mmCIF file of C-alpha atoms and ligand atoms in Angstrom:
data_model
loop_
_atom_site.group_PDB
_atom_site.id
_atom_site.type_symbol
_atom_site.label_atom_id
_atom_site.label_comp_id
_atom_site.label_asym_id
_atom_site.label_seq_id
_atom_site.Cartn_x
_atom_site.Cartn_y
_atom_site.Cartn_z
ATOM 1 C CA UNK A 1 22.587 4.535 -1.326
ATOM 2 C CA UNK A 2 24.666 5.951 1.735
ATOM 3 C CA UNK A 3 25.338 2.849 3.354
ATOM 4 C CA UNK A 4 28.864 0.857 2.986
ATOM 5 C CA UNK A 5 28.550 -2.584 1.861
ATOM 6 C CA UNK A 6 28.387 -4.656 4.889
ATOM 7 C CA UNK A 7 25.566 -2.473 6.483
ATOM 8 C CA UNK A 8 23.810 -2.890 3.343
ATOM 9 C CA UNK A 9 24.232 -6.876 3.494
ATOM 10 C CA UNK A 10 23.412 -6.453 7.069
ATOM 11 C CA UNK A 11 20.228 -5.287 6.359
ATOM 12 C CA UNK A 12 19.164 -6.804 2.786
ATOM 13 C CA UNK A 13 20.637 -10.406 4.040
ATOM 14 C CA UNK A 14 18.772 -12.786 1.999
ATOM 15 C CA UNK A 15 16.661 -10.547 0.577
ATOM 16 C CA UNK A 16 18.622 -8.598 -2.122
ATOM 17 C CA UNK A 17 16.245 -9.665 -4.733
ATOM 18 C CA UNK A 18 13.488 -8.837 -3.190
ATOM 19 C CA UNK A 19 13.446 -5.542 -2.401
ATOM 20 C CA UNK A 20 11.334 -2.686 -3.391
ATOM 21 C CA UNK A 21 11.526 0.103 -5.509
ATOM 22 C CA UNK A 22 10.684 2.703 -2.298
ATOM 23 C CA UNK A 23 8.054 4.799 -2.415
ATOM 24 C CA UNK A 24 8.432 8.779 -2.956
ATOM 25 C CA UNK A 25 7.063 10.748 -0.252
ATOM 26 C CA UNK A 26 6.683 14.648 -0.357
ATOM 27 C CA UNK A 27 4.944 17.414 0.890
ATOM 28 C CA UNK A 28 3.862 19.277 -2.677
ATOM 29 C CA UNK A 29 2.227 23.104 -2.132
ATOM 30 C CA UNK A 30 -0.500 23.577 -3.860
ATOM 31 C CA UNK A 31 -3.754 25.433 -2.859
ATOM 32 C CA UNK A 32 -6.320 23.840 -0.759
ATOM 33 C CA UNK A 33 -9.225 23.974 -2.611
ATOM 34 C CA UNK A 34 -11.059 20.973 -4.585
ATOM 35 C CA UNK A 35 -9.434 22.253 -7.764
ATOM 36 C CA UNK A 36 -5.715 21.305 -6.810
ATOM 37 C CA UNK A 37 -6.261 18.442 -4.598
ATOM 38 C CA UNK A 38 -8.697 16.644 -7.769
ATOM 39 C CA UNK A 39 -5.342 17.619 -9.802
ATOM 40 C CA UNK A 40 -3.021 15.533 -7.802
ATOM 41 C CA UNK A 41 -5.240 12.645 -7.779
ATOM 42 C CA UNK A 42 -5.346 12.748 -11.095
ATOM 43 C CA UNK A 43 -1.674 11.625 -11.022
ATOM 44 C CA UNK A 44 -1.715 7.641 -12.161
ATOM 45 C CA UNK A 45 1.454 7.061 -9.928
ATOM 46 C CA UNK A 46 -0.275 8.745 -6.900
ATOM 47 C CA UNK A 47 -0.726 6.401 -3.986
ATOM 48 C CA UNK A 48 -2.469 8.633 -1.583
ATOM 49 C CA UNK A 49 -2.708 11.938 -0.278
ATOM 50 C CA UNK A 50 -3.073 13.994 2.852
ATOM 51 C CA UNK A 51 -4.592 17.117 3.532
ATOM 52 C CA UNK A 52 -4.303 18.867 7.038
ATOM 53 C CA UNK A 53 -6.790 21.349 9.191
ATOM 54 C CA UNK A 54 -10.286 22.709 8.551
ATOM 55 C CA UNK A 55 -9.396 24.439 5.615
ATOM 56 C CA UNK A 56 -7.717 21.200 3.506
ATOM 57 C CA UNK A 57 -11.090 19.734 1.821
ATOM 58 C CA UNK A 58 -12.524 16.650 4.113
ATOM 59 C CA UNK A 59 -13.346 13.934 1.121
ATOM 60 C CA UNK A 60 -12.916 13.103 -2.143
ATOM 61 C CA UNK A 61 -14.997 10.211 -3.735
ATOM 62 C CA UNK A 62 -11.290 8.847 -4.084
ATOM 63 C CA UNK A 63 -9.889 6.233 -0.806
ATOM 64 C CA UNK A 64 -6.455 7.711 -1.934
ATOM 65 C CA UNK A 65 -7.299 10.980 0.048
ATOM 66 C CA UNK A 66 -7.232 11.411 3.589
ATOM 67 C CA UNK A 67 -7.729 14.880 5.559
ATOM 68 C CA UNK A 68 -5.869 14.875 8.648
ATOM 69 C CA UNK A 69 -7.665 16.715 11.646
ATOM 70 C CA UNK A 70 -4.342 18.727 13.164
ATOM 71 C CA UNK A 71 -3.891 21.972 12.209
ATOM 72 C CA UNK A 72 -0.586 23.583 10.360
ATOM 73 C CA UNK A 73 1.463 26.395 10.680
ATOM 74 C CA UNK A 74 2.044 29.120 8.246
ATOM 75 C CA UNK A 75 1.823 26.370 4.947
ATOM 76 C CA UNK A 76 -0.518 23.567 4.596
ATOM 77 C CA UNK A 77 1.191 21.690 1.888
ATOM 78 C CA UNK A 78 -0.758 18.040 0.784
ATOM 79 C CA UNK A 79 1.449 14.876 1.785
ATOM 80 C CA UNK A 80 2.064 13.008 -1.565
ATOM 81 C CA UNK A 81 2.757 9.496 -1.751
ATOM 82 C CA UNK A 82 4.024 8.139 -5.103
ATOM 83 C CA UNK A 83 4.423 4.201 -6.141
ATOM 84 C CA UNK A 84 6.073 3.175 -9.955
ATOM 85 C CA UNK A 85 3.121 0.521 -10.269
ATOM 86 C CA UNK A 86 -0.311 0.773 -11.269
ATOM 87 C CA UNK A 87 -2.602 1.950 -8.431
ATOM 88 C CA UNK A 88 -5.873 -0.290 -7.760
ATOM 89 C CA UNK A 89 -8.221 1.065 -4.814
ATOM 90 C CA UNK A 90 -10.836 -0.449 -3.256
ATOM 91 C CA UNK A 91 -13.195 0.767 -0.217
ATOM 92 C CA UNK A 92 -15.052 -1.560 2.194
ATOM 93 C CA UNK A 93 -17.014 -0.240 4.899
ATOM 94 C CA UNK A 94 -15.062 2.524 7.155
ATOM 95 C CA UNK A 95 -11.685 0.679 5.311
ATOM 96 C CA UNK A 96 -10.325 1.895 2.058
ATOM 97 C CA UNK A 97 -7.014 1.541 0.596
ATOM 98 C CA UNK A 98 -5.018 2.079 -2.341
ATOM 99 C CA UNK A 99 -2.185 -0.417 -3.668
ATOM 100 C CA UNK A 100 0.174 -0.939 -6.648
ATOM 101 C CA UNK A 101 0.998 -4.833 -4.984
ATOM 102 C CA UNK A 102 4.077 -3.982 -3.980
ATOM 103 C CA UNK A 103 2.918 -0.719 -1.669
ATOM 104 C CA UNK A 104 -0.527 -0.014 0.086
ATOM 105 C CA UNK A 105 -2.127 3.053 1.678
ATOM 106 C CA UNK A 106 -5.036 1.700 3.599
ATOM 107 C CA UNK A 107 -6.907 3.853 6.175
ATOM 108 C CA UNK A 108 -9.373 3.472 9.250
ATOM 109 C CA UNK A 109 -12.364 5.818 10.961
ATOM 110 C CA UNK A 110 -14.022 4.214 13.389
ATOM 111 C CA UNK A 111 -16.592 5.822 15.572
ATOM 112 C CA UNK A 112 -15.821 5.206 19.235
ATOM 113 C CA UNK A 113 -18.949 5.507 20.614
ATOM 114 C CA UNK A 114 -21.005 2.840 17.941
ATOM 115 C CA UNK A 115 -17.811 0.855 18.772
ATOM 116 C CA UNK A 116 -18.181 0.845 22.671
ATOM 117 C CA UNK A 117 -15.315 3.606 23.540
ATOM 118 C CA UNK A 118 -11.764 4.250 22.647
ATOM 119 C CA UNK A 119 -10.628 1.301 24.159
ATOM 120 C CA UNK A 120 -12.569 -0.918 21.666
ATOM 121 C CA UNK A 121 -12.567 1.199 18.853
ATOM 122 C CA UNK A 122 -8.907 1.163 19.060
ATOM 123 C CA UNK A 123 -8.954 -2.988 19.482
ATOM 124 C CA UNK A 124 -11.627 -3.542 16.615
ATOM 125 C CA UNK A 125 -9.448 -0.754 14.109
ATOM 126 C CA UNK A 126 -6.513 -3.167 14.826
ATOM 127 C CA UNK A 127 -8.061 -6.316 14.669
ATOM 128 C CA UNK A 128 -9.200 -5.025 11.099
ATOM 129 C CA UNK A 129 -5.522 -3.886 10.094
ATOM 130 C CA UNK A 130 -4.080 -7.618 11.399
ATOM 131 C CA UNK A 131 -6.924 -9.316 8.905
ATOM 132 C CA UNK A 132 -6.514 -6.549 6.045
ATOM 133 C CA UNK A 133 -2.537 -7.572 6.382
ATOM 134 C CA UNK A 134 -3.550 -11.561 6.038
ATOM 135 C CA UNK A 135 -5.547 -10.924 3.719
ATOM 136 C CA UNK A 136 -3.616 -9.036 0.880
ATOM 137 C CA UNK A 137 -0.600 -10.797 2.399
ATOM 138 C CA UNK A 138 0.865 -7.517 3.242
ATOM 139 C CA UNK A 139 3.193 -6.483 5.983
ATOM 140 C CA UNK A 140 2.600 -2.632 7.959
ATOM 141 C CA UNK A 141 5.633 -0.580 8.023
ATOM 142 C CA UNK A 142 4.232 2.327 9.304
ATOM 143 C CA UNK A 143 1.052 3.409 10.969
ATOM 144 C CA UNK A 144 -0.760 6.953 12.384
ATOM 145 C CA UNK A 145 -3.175 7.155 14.942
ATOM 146 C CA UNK A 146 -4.988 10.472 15.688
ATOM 147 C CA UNK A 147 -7.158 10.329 18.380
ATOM 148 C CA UNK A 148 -9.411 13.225 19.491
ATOM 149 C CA UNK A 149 -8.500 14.580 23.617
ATOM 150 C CA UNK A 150 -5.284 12.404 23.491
ATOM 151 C CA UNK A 151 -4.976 13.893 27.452
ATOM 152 C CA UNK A 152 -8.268 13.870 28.303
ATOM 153 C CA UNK A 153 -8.662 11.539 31.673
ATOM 154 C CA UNK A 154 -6.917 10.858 34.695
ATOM 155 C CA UNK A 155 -3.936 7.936 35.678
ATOM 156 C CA UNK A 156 -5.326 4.603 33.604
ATOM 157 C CA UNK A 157 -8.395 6.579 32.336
ATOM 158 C CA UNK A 158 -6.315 8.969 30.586
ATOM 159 C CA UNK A 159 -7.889 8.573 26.852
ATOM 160 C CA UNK A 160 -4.096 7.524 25.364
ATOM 161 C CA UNK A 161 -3.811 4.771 27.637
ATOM 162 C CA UNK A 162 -7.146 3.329 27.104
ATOM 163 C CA UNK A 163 -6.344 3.604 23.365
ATOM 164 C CA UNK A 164 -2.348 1.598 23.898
ATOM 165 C CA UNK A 165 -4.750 -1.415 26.001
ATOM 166 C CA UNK A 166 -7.208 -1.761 22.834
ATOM 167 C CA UNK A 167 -4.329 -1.454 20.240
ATOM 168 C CA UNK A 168 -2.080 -4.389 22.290
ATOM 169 C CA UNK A 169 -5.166 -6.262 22.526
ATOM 170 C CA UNK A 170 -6.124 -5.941 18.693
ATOM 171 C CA UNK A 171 -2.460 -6.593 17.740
ATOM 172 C CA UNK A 172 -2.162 -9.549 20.117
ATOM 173 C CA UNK A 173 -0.217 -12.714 17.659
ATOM 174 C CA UNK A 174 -0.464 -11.267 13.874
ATOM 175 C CA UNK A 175 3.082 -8.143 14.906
ATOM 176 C CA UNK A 176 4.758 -11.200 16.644
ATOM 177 C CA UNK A 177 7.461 -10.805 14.698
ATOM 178 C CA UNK A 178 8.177 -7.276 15.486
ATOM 179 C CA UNK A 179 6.123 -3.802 15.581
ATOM 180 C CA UNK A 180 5.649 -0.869 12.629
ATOM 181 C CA UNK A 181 6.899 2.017 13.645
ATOM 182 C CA UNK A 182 4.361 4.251 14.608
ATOM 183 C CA UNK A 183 2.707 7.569 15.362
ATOM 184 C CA UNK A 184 0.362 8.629 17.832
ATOM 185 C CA UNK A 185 -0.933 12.368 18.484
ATOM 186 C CA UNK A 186 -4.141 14.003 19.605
ATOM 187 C CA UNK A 187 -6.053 16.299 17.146
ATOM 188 C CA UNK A 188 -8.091 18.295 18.284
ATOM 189 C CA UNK A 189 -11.610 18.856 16.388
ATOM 190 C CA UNK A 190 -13.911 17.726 18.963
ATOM 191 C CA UNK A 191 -15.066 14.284 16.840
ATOM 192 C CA UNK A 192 -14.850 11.091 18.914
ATOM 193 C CA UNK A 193 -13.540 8.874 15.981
ATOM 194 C CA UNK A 194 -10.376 7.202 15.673
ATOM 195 C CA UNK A 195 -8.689 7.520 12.629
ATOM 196 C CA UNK A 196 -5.450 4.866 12.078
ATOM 197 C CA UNK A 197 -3.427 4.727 8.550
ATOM 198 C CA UNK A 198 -0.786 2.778 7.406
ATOM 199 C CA UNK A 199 2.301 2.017 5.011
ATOM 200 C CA UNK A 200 2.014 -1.237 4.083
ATOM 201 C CA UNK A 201 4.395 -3.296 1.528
ATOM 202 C CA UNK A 202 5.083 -7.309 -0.080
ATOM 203 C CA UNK A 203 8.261 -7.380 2.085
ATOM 204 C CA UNK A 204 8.582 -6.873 5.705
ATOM 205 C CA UNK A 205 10.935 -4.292 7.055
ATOM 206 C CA UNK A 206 13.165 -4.391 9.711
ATOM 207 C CA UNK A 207 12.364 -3.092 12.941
ATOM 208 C CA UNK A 208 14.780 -0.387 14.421
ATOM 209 C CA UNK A 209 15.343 0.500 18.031
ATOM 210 C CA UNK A 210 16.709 3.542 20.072
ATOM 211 C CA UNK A 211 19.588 2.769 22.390
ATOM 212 C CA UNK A 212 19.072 5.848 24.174
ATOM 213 C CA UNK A 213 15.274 5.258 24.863
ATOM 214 C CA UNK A 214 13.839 1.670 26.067
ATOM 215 C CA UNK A 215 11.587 0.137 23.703
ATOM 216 C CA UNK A 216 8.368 1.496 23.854
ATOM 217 C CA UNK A 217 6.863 -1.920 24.529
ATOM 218 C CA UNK A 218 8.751 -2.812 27.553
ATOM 219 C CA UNK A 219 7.397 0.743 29.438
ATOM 220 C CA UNK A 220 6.778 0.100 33.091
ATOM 221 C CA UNK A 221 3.499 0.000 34.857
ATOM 222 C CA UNK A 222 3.970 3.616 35.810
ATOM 223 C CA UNK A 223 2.709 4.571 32.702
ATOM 224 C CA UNK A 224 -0.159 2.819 31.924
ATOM 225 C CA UNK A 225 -1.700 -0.942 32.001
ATOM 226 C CA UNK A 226 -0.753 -2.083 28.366
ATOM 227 C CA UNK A 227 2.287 -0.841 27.122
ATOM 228 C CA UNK A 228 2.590 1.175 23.536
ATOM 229 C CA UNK A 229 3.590 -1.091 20.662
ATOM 230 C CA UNK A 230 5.570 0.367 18.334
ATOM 231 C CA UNK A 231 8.714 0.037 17.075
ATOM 232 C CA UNK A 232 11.064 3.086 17.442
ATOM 233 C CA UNK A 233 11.800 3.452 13.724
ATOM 234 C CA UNK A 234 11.592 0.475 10.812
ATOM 235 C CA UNK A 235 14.113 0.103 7.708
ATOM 236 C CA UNK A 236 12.121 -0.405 4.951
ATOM 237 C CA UNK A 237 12.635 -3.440 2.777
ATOM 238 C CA UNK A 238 13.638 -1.139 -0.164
ATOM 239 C CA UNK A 239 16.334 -0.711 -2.909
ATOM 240 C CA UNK A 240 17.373 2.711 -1.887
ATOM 241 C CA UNK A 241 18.076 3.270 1.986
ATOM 242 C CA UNK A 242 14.336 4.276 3.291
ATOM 243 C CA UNK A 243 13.876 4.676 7.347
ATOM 244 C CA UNK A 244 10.728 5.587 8.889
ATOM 245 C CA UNK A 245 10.740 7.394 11.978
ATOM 246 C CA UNK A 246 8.008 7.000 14.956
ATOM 247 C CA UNK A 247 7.098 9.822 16.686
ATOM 248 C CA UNK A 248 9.668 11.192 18.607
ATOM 249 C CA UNK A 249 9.951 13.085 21.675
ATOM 250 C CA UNK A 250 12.398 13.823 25.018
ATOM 251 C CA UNK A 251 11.920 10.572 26.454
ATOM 252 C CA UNK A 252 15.225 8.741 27.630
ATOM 253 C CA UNK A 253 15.358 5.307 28.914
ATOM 254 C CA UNK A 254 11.103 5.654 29.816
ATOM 255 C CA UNK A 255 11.152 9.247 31.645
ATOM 256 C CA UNK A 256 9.949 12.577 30.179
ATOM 257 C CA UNK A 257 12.422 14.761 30.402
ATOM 258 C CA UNK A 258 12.709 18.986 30.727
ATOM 259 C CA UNK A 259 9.306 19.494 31.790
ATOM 260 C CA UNK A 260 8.453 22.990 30.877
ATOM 261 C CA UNK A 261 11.489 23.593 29.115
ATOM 262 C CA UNK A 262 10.376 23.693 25.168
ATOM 263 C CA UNK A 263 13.708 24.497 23.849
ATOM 264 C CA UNK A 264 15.285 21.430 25.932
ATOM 265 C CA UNK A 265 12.692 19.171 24.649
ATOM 266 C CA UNK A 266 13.589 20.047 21.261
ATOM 267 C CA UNK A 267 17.195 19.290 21.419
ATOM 268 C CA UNK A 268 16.356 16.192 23.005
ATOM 269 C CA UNK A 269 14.042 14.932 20.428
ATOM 270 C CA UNK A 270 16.133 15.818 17.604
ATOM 271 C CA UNK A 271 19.363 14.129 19.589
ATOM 272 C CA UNK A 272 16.791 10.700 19.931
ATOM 273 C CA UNK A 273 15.813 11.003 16.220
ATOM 274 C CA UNK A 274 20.021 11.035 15.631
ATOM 275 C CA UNK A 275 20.785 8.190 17.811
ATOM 276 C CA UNK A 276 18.093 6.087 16.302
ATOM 277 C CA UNK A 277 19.565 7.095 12.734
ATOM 278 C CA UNK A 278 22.664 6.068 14.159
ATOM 279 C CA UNK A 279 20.899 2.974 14.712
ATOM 280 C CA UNK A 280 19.269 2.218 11.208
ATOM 281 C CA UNK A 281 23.034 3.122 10.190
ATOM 282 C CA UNK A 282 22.468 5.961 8.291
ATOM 283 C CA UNK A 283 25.287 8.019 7.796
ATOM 284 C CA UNK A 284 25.586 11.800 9.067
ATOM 285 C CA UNK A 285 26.472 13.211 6.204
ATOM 286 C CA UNK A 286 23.507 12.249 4.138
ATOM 287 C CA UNK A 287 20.615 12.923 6.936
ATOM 288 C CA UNK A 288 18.077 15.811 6.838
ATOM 289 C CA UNK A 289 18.807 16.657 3.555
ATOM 290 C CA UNK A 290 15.370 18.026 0.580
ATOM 291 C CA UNK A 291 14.299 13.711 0.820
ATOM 292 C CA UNK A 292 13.900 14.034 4.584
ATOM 293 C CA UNK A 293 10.488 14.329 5.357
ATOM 294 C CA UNK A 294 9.401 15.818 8.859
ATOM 295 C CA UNK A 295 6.358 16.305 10.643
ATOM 296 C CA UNK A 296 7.057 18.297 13.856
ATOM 297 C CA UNK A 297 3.314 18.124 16.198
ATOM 298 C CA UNK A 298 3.808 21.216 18.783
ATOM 299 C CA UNK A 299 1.128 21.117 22.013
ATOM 300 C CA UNK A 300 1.498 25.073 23.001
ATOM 301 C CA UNK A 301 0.709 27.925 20.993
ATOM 302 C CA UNK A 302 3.472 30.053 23.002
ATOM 303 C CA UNK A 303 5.623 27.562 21.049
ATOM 304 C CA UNK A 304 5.232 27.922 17.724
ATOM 305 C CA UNK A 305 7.122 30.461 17.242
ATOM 306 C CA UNK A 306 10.162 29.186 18.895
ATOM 307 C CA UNK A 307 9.645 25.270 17.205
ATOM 308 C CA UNK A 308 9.427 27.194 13.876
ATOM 309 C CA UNK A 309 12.809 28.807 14.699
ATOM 310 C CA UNK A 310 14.715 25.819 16.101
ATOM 311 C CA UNK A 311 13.434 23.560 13.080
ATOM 312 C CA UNK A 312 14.656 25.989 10.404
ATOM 313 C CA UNK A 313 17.948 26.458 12.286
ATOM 314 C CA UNK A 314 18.529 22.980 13.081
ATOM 315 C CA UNK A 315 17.503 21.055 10.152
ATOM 316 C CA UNK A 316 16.764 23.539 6.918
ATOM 317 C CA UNK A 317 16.551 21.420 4.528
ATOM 318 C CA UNK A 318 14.347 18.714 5.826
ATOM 319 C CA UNK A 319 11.241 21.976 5.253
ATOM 320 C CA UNK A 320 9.481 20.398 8.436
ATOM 321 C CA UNK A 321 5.695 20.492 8.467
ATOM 322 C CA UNK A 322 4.413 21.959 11.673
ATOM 323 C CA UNK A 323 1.192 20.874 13.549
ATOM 324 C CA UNK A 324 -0.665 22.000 16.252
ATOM 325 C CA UNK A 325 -1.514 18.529 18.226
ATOM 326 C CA UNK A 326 -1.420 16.722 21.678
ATOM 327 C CA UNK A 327 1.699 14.590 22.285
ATOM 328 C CA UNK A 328 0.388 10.950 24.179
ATOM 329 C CA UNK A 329 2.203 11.788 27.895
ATOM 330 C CA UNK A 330 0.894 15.356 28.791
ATOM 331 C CA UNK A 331 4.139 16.816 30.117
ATOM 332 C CA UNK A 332 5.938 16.533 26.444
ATOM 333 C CA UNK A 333 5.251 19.807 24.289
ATOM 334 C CA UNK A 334 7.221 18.816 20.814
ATOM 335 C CA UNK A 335 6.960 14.955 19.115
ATOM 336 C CA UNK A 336 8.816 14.602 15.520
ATOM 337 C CA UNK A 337 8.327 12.196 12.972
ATOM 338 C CA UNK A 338 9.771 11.290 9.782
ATOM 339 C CA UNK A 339 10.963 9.637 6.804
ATOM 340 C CA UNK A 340 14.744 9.553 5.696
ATOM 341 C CA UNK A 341 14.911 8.858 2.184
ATOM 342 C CA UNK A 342 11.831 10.085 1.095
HETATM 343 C C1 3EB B 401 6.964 7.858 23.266
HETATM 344 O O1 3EB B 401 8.105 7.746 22.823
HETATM 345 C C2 3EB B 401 6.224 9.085 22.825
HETATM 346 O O2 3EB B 401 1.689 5.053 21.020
HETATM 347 O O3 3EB B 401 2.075 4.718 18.908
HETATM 348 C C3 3EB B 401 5.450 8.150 20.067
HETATM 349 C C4 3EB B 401 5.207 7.394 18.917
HETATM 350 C C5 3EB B 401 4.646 7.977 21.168
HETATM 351 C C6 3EB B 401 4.179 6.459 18.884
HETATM 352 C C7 3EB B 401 2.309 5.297 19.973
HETATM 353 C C8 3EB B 401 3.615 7.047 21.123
HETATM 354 C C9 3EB B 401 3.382 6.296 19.993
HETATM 355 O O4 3EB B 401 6.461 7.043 24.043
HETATM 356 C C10 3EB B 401 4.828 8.795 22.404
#
């Protein structure tokens, strides 16, 4: 797509045959009621689809829909993920995916207390990804984790630590060869289970780090016992130039930086979410444009206003979505995600 010929062979070496038509992503308004969402689904090329807040409707006798627990801001569009195959789905226990073989949406809600705590819900939800992945012999590209009082806890207790020691512990030998990149924010509705969902594909991607930043799985002690694996964004083993981004904030090297300072924080993340851009080698000229997809999750109300204002000015075409939710170290007020190449 955008990249020159040797960054292309750098990244499809060997593989040019193999990879996959990618997968459309997009954020598609329609109202949230029953009526709208059962029209989507209806869609045969519809992978899966995400509804956000109290007001998007919580199930559908259909494992392709998933209702997100954080809140938006001013429009609550559905997430819509599209796939050219034909979509099978299948649900099995609190697991349920959807797949055309070459893509799958699967999803996880596990109870934390009928699973002995965070800690343990978090290791048994990734033990089941690792043997869901062996299984279909699929590969994770991409995975969300919303956990409920992200902050909640002091030092090692903090509730997002527990969580990273059960997730390294679950992941333990099946992401040898390199992490997803990944999510993880804190809703906030008060319900104790863990929810974790994935990209999944035939092909493995190729994992993407952030010069400015050190990986996220060589943090220091200072921040908690088991470091957080994820990778800091993953080229996906597609046709067309895909990149997923993890959640992004103002970390540099491992320290938070601008505490109190939303504005700050915002220029950092979106100078991170360049760099590592710079690092899937992406070119400038093609990045944030309508196929950008962006999730912005903002922690304080007395930001929204200004986040809505810095996203539109900074990146207008990407049409961010914006979320109320709890970013993983407590001092950080603004995490971004994304997709380029949506
Ligand atoms: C950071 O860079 C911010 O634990 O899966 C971002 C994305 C963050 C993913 C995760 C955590 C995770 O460390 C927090």
């Amino acid at each position: 797509m955008s990249l020159s010929p040797t960054s292309d062979m750098d990244f499809t070496r060997g593989m040019l045959r193999e990879a996959l038509p990618a997968p459309r992503m997009a954020f598609v308004e329609a109202p949230a009621n029953g009526a709208a969402l059962d029209a989507l689904l209806a869609e045969s090329d519809v992978l899966a689809v995400f509804g956000f807040g109290a007001a998007a409707p919580a199930w559908r006798d259909d494992p392709r829909y998933l209702r997100v627990a954080l809140e938006p801001v001013a429009r609550a569009p559905y997430e819509v993920w599209r796939v050219p195959g034909a979509v099978e789905t299948a649900t099995r226990g609190p697991l349920r995916w959807a797949s055309d073989g070459d893509f799958a949406f699967a999803a996880l809600e596990l109870d934390e207390a009928a699973h002995g705590g965070l800690a343990t819900a978090a290791q048994e939800a990734y033990l089941q990804l690792a043997r869901w992945l062996g299984a279909h012999g699929m590969h994770a590209l991409r995975i969300w984790n919303h956990i409920d009082a992200i902050n909640l806890g002091t030092g090692d207790e903090e509730r997002y630590r527990q969580f990273c020691s059960g997730r390294a512990s679950g992941m333990h030998a099946a992401f040898a060869h390199g992490y997803p990149a990944a999510t993880a924010i804190g809703v906030r509705d008060g319900r104790r289970v863990l929810q974790v969902y994935w990209l999944a594909a035939r092909r493995a991607g190729t994992p993407v780090e952030n010069p400015r930043q050190l990986s996220a799985w060589r943090y220091p002690r200072e921040y908690g016992p088991d470091a957080p694996c994820f990778a800091r964004a993953l080229r996906a083993p597609t046709r067309s130039a895909q990149v997923y981004i993890s959640g992004t904030a103002a970390i540099v090297g491992h320290a938070s930086r601008y505490r109190e300072d939303f504005a700050s924080q915002f220029d950092e993340t979106i100078a991170n979410i360049d760099c590592v851009l710079d690092a899937a080698q992406i070119e400038r000229a093609v990045r944030y444009d309508a196929q950008h997809l962006m999730k912005a999750y903002v922690r304080r109300d007395e930001d929204i206003a200004a986040a809505s204002q810095l996203l539109k000015a900074a990146r207008p075409q990407a049409m961010p979505l914006l979320l109320r939710g709890d970013i993983c170290r407590s001092e950080l007020l603004i995490e971004i995600d994304g997709v380029h190449g949506a």
